[in-house]
Short mmCIF file of C-alpha atoms and ligand atoms in Angstrom, two decimals:
data_model
loop_
_atom_site.label_atom_id
_atom_site.label_comp_id
_atom_site.label_asym_id
_atom_site.label_seq_id
_atom_site.Cartn_x
_atom_site.Cartn_y
_atom_site.Cartn_z
CA MET A 1 -1.37 -15.35 8.23
CA LEU A 2 -3.82 -12.52 7.53
CA LYS A 3 -7.34 -13.84 7.27
CA ILE A 4 -10.41 -11.89 6.22
CA GLU A 5 -13.77 -13.69 6.47
CA ASN A 6 -17.18 -12.59 5.43
CA LEU A 7 -16.28 -8.92 5.46
CA ASN A 8 -19.14 -6.49 4.93
CA LYS A 9 -18.62 -2.79 4.84
CA THR A 10 -20.85 0.12 3.88
CA PHE A 11 -20.53 3.87 3.73
CA GLY A 12 -24.08 5.05 4.29
CA LYS A 13 -26.13 3.15 1.72
CA LYS A 14 -23.14 2.35 -0.44
CA GLN A 15 -21.85 -1.21 -0.05
CA ILE A 16 -18.12 -1.44 -0.48
CA PHE A 17 -17.49 -5.08 0.49
CA ALA A 18 -20.00 -7.94 0.49
CA ASN A 19 -18.97 -11.21 2.16
CA LEU A 20 -15.39 -10.62 1.13
CA ASP A 21 -13.04 -13.45 1.99
CA ALA A 22 -9.28 -13.42 1.56
CA THR A 23 -6.19 -15.01 3.06
CA PHE A 24 -2.61 -13.88 2.77
CA GLY A 25 0.42 -15.97 3.66
CA ASP A 26 3.23 -14.86 5.99
CA THR A 27 5.62 -13.74 3.30
CA GLY A 28 5.66 -12.41 -0.27
CA VAL A 29 4.28 -9.36 -1.95
CA THR A 30 0.59 -9.18 -2.85
CA LEU A 31 -0.52 -6.47 -5.28
CA ILE A 32 -4.08 -5.21 -5.08
CA VAL A 33 -5.45 -3.59 -8.22
CA GLY A 34 -8.87 -2.18 -9.14
CA ILE A 35 -10.53 0.87 -10.65
CA ASN A 36 -10.70 4.20 -8.85
CA GLY A 37 -13.24 4.27 -6.01
CA VAL A 38 -13.70 0.50 -5.83
CA GLY A 39 -12.44 0.35 -2.21
CA LYS A 40 -8.71 -0.47 -2.25
CA THR A 41 -7.78 2.17 0.36
CA THR A 42 -10.86 1.26 2.39
CA LEU A 43 -9.69 -2.37 2.42
CA LEU A 44 -6.28 -1.43 3.79
CA ASP A 45 -7.91 0.91 6.34
CA THR A 46 -10.32 -1.83 7.33
CA ILE A 47 -7.51 -4.43 7.84
CA LEU A 48 -5.78 -1.96 10.12
CA GLY A 49 -8.89 -1.01 12.06
CA ILE A 50 -8.72 2.62 10.88
CA SER A 51 -12.06 2.13 9.17
CA LYS A 52 -14.79 0.13 10.98
CA TYR A 53 -16.67 -2.64 9.24
CA ASN A 54 -20.24 -3.85 9.61
CA SER A 55 -19.60 -7.54 10.03
CA GLY A 56 -16.99 -10.23 9.46
CA THR A 57 -13.56 -10.92 10.90
CA VAL A 58 -10.10 -9.68 10.16
CA GLU A 59 -7.19 -11.36 11.96
CA PHE A 60 -3.46 -11.36 11.64
CA ASN A 61 -1.87 -14.38 13.28
CA GLY A 62 -4.94 -14.65 15.49
CA LEU A 63 -4.69 -10.98 16.57
CA SER A 64 -7.32 -8.30 15.92
CA SER A 65 -6.44 -4.73 14.98
CA ASP A 66 -7.31 -3.30 18.39
CA GLN A 67 -4.60 -5.40 20.13
CA LYS A 68 -1.22 -3.78 20.96
CA LYS A 69 0.66 -6.77 19.50
CA PHE A 70 -1.16 -6.32 16.18
CA LYS A 71 -0.17 -2.66 16.08
CA GLU A 72 3.45 -3.52 16.92
CA GLN A 73 3.61 -6.01 14.04
CA THR A 74 2.00 -3.91 11.33
CA PHE A 75 3.14 -0.84 9.40
CA TYR A 76 1.09 1.35 7.09
CA VAL A 77 2.29 3.68 4.35
CA PRO A 78 -0.82 5.68 3.36
CA SER A 79 -1.20 7.40 -0.01
CA ASP A 80 -2.21 10.71 1.65
CA PHE A 81 -0.12 11.69 4.59
CA PHE A 82 0.44 14.66 6.85
CA LEU A 83 3.79 14.67 8.61
CA PRO A 84 4.63 16.82 11.65
CA GLU A 85 6.42 19.51 9.62
CA TYR A 86 8.10 21.09 12.69
CA MET A 87 10.08 17.87 13.48
CA THR A 88 13.37 17.03 11.87
CA GLY A 89 13.60 13.80 9.87
CA LYS A 90 15.69 12.31 12.65
CA GLU A 91 13.20 13.30 15.40
CA TYR A 92 10.29 11.99 13.35
CA SER A 93 11.92 8.64 12.57
CA ASN A 94 12.99 8.12 16.19
CA PHE A 95 9.47 9.01 17.35
CA ILE A 96 7.83 6.44 15.05
CA LEU A 97 10.41 3.69 15.36
CA LYS A 98 10.32 3.67 19.16
CA HIS A 99 6.74 2.28 18.91
CA TYR A 100 8.07 -0.86 17.17
CA PRO A 101 9.90 -3.31 19.47
CA ASN A 102 11.83 -4.94 16.62
CA SER A 103 12.85 -1.74 14.83
CA ASN A 104 16.45 -1.33 13.65
CA LEU A 105 17.89 2.19 13.80
CA ALA A 106 21.11 1.16 12.08
CA PHE A 107 19.13 -0.17 9.12
CA PHE A 108 17.11 3.08 9.07
CA LYS A 109 20.36 5.01 8.62
CA LYS A 110 21.46 2.61 5.88
CA CYS A 111 18.11 2.99 4.04
CA SER A 112 18.29 6.82 4.43
CA GLU A 113 21.68 6.66 2.76
CA TRP A 114 20.45 4.43 -0.08
CA LEU A 115 17.43 6.65 -0.61
CA GLY A 116 19.56 9.81 -0.64
CA ILE A 117 17.96 11.56 2.37
CA LYS A 118 20.68 10.98 4.95
CA ASP A 119 22.03 14.51 4.67
CA SER A 120 18.53 15.96 5.23
CA LEU A 121 17.74 14.10 8.45
CA ASN A 122 18.68 17.12 10.62
CA LYS A 123 16.37 19.40 8.65
CA THR A 124 12.71 19.91 9.49
CA LEU A 125 10.14 17.98 7.39
CA GLU A 126 8.68 21.22 6.08
CA THR A 127 11.82 21.59 3.98
CA TYR A 128 11.33 18.13 2.38
CA SER A 129 9.91 17.68 -1.13
CA PHE A 130 7.00 15.24 -1.61
CA GLY A 131 9.41 12.50 -2.83
CA MET A 132 11.68 13.06 0.23
CA LYS A 133 8.67 12.76 2.56
CA LYS A 134 7.79 9.52 0.85
CA LYS A 135 11.38 8.29 1.13
CA ILE A 136 11.63 8.91 4.86
CA GLN A 137 8.43 6.93 5.36
CA LEU A 138 9.85 4.09 3.24
CA ALA A 139 13.11 4.09 5.28
CA ILE A 140 11.04 3.90 8.49
CA MET A 141 8.85 1.16 7.04
CA ALA A 142 11.87 -0.91 6.02
CA SER A 143 13.47 -0.63 9.45
CA SER A 144 10.27 -1.04 11.53
CA GLY A 145 10.86 -4.81 11.91
CA THR A 146 7.14 -5.42 11.33
CA THR A 147 5.80 -8.55 9.69
CA LEU A 148 2.75 -7.07 7.97
CA ILE A 149 3.24 -4.02 5.79
CA LEU A 150 0.41 -2.30 3.92
CA ALA A 151 1.27 0.39 1.41
CA ASP A 152 -1.08 2.47 -0.66
CA GLU A 153 0.19 3.90 -3.98
CA ILE A 154 3.70 3.33 -2.67
CA PHE A 155 5.51 4.33 -5.88
CA ASN A 156 3.62 7.66 -6.38
CA GLY A 157 6.01 10.57 -6.41
CA LEU A 158 9.16 8.45 -6.60
CA ASP A 159 11.65 8.98 -9.39
CA PHE A 160 12.46 6.15 -11.77
CA GLU A 161 15.62 5.03 -10.02
CA THR A 162 14.01 5.07 -6.57
CA THR A 163 11.04 3.06 -7.88
CA ILE A 164 13.33 0.31 -9.04
CA PHE A 165 15.27 0.44 -5.79
CA VAL A 166 12.09 0.22 -3.67
CA GLN A 167 10.69 -2.60 -5.77
CA ASN A 168 13.81 -4.60 -5.03
CA LEU A 169 13.82 -3.56 -1.36
CA LEU A 170 10.24 -4.79 -0.94
CA ASP A 171 11.19 -8.01 -2.69
CA LYS A 172 13.96 -8.65 -0.13
CA MET A 173 11.79 -7.60 2.81
CA SER A 174 9.03 -9.92 1.69
CA GLN A 175 11.23 -12.92 2.43
CA SER A 176 10.38 -12.42 6.08
CA ALA A 177 7.27 -10.20 6.03
CA LYS A 178 3.92 -10.01 4.27
CA ILE A 179 3.70 -6.94 2.09
CA ILE A 180 0.42 -5.84 0.56
CA ILE A 181 0.58 -2.96 -1.86
CA VAL A 182 -1.96 -1.05 -3.89
CA SER A 183 -0.78 0.31 -7.21
CA HIS A 184 -2.07 1.44 -10.55
CA GLU A 185 1.22 1.20 -12.34
CA PRO A 186 1.45 -1.40 -15.15
CA SER A 187 5.20 -1.79 -14.47
CA VAL A 188 4.40 -2.75 -10.89
CA ILE A 189 2.05 -5.48 -12.14
CA ASP A 190 4.95 -6.88 -14.16
CA PHE A 191 7.30 -6.83 -11.20
CA TYR A 192 4.88 -8.44 -8.70
CA SER A 193 3.03 -10.81 -10.94
CA GLU A 194 3.19 -13.69 -8.42
CA ASP A 195 0.16 -12.69 -6.30
CA ILE A 196 -2.22 -10.18 -7.84
CA ARG A 197 -5.73 -9.64 -6.48
CA ILE A 198 -8.37 -7.56 -8.16
CA LEU A 199 -10.99 -5.77 -6.10
CA ASN A 200 -14.18 -5.95 -8.11
CA ASN A 201 -17.89 -6.47 -7.40
CA LYS A 202 -17.23 -5.94 -3.68
CA LYS A 203 -14.93 -8.92 -3.51
CA LEU A 204 -11.20 -9.64 -3.80
CA GLU A 205 -10.39 -12.09 -6.55
CA ARG A 206 -7.00 -13.74 -7.19
CA MET A 207 -5.73 -13.26 -10.73
CA TYR A 208 -3.64 -15.71 -12.65
CA GLY A 209 -1.90 -15.33 -16.01
CA THR A 210 0.50 -12.92 -17.59
CA SER A 211 0.74 -9.27 -16.65
CA GLU A 212 -0.76 -8.42 -20.05
CA ALA A 213 -3.84 -10.52 -19.17
CA VAL A 214 -4.13 -8.77 -15.80
CA ILE A 215 -3.85 -5.33 -17.39
CA GLU A 216 -6.50 -6.34 -19.98
CA LYS A 217 -8.85 -7.47 -17.16
CA VAL A 218 -8.33 -4.22 -15.24
CA LYS A 219 -9.05 -2.26 -18.44
CA LYS A 220 -12.26 -4.22 -18.96
CA GLU A 221 -13.49 -3.67 -15.40
CA GLY A 222 -13.23 0.07 -15.92
CA ASN A 223 -14.68 -0.19 -19.45
CA LEU A 224 -11.53 1.49 -20.75
CA ASN A 225 -11.72 -0.06 -24.20
CA SER A 226 -15.27 1.17 -24.72
CA LYS A 227 -14.37 4.66 -23.49
CA LEU A 228 -11.36 4.77 -25.82
CA CYS A 229 -13.59 3.80 -28.76
CA GLN A 230 -16.12 6.55 -27.90
CA MET A 231 -13.33 9.11 -27.57
CA GLU A 232 -11.81 8.18 -30.92
CA LYS A 233 -15.20 8.43 -32.55
CA TYR A 234 -15.75 11.85 -30.94
CA PHE A 235 -12.46 13.22 -32.28
CA ARG A 236 -13.09 11.70 -35.72
CA THR A 237 -16.46 13.40 -36.05
CA ALA A 238 -15.70 16.67 -34.22
N1 ATP B 301 -15.18 8.34 4.73
C1 ATP B 301 -15.95 8.06 3.67
N2 ATP B 301 -17.25 8.29 3.69
C2 ATP B 301 -18.07 7.99 2.66
N3 ATP B 301 -17.66 7.37 1.52
C3 ATP B 301 -16.33 7.09 1.47
C4 ATP B 301 -15.42 7.42 2.51
N4 ATP B 301 -14.19 6.97 2.15
C5 ATP B 301 -14.34 6.41 0.95
N5 ATP B 301 -15.60 6.48 0.54
C6 ATP B 301 -16.16 5.92 -0.72
O1 ATP B 301 -15.84 4.55 -0.71
C7 ATP B 301 -15.49 4.18 -2.03
C8 ATP B 301 -14.11 3.50 -1.99
O2 ATP B 301 -13.14 4.48 -1.73
P1 ATP B 301 -11.58 4.13 -1.70
O3 ATP B 301 -10.82 5.38 -1.40
O4 ATP B 301 -11.37 3.00 -0.81
O5 ATP B 301 -11.33 3.70 -3.22
P2 ATP B 301 -9.99 3.35 -3.98
O6 ATP B 301 -10.20 2.04 -4.70
O7 ATP B 301 -8.82 3.35 -3.05
O8 ATP B 301 -9.86 4.52 -5.02
P3 ATP B 301 -8.60 5.22 -5.75
O9 ATP B 301 -8.07 4.25 -6.75
O10 ATP B 301 -9.24 6.40 -6.44
O11 ATP B 301 -7.65 5.60 -4.70
C9 ATP B 301 -15.56 5.39 -2.94
O12 ATP B 301 -16.77 5.35 -3.61
C10 ATP B 301 -15.50 6.52 -1.93
O13 ATP B 301 -16.27 7.60 -2.45
#
């Protein structure tokens, strides 16, 4: 179980989280939504210990992010990434997967085949398109054998077919791992409607109801309806 208690985090004078509490079970997909700049990436970074927090506790199965066992059990797919361009896909995947004791190289090969990058594994990463770079990270993620996976904007840059494939892959993986994803896509809200949390007012709140209700709430938090009205008025009078 991932447990966050009384989390407080600031960047300078700006408070990002205030006494944020959240628990996540051992399996299933949780979708985190929220307007731009509210702190979704910071939350993932904080869980993983990449970003320090002011006070509170973050534990995964009793482990803290500075422990080797925590690192071996968790995998992060960030939204912005820089890959070692001089390595081939094969060298890179071997390099990353060897850090994970339960990784499965045979499954990596299978995922590479499913994702259509198998024939490019002997090429250097500088020759990969953005989508191919994303795909190799997804294949590594799926075969890492980790039990906590955090992924930021995971579907960005993926074509339609791959998006559907990855949604189903995550669904299967979530039977034995906890997967927490951040996404802005309405279709993703539809697919993962079981556990949706909205980051708002420096806290993480569980959302219940239909995906339409969730989308309406997200729109309201960002004042989208009011902005749309203002824009319509502007074009009517311009
Ligand atoms: N290293 C940093 N130093 C100072 N402020 C930061 C830093 N990183 C993020 N912030 C600020 O913290 C807030 C949360 O940023 P974060 O990237 O977590 O938001 P987000 O919800 O992921 O946004 P988006 O949907 O645009 O990706 C923003 O106001 C951002 O400007």
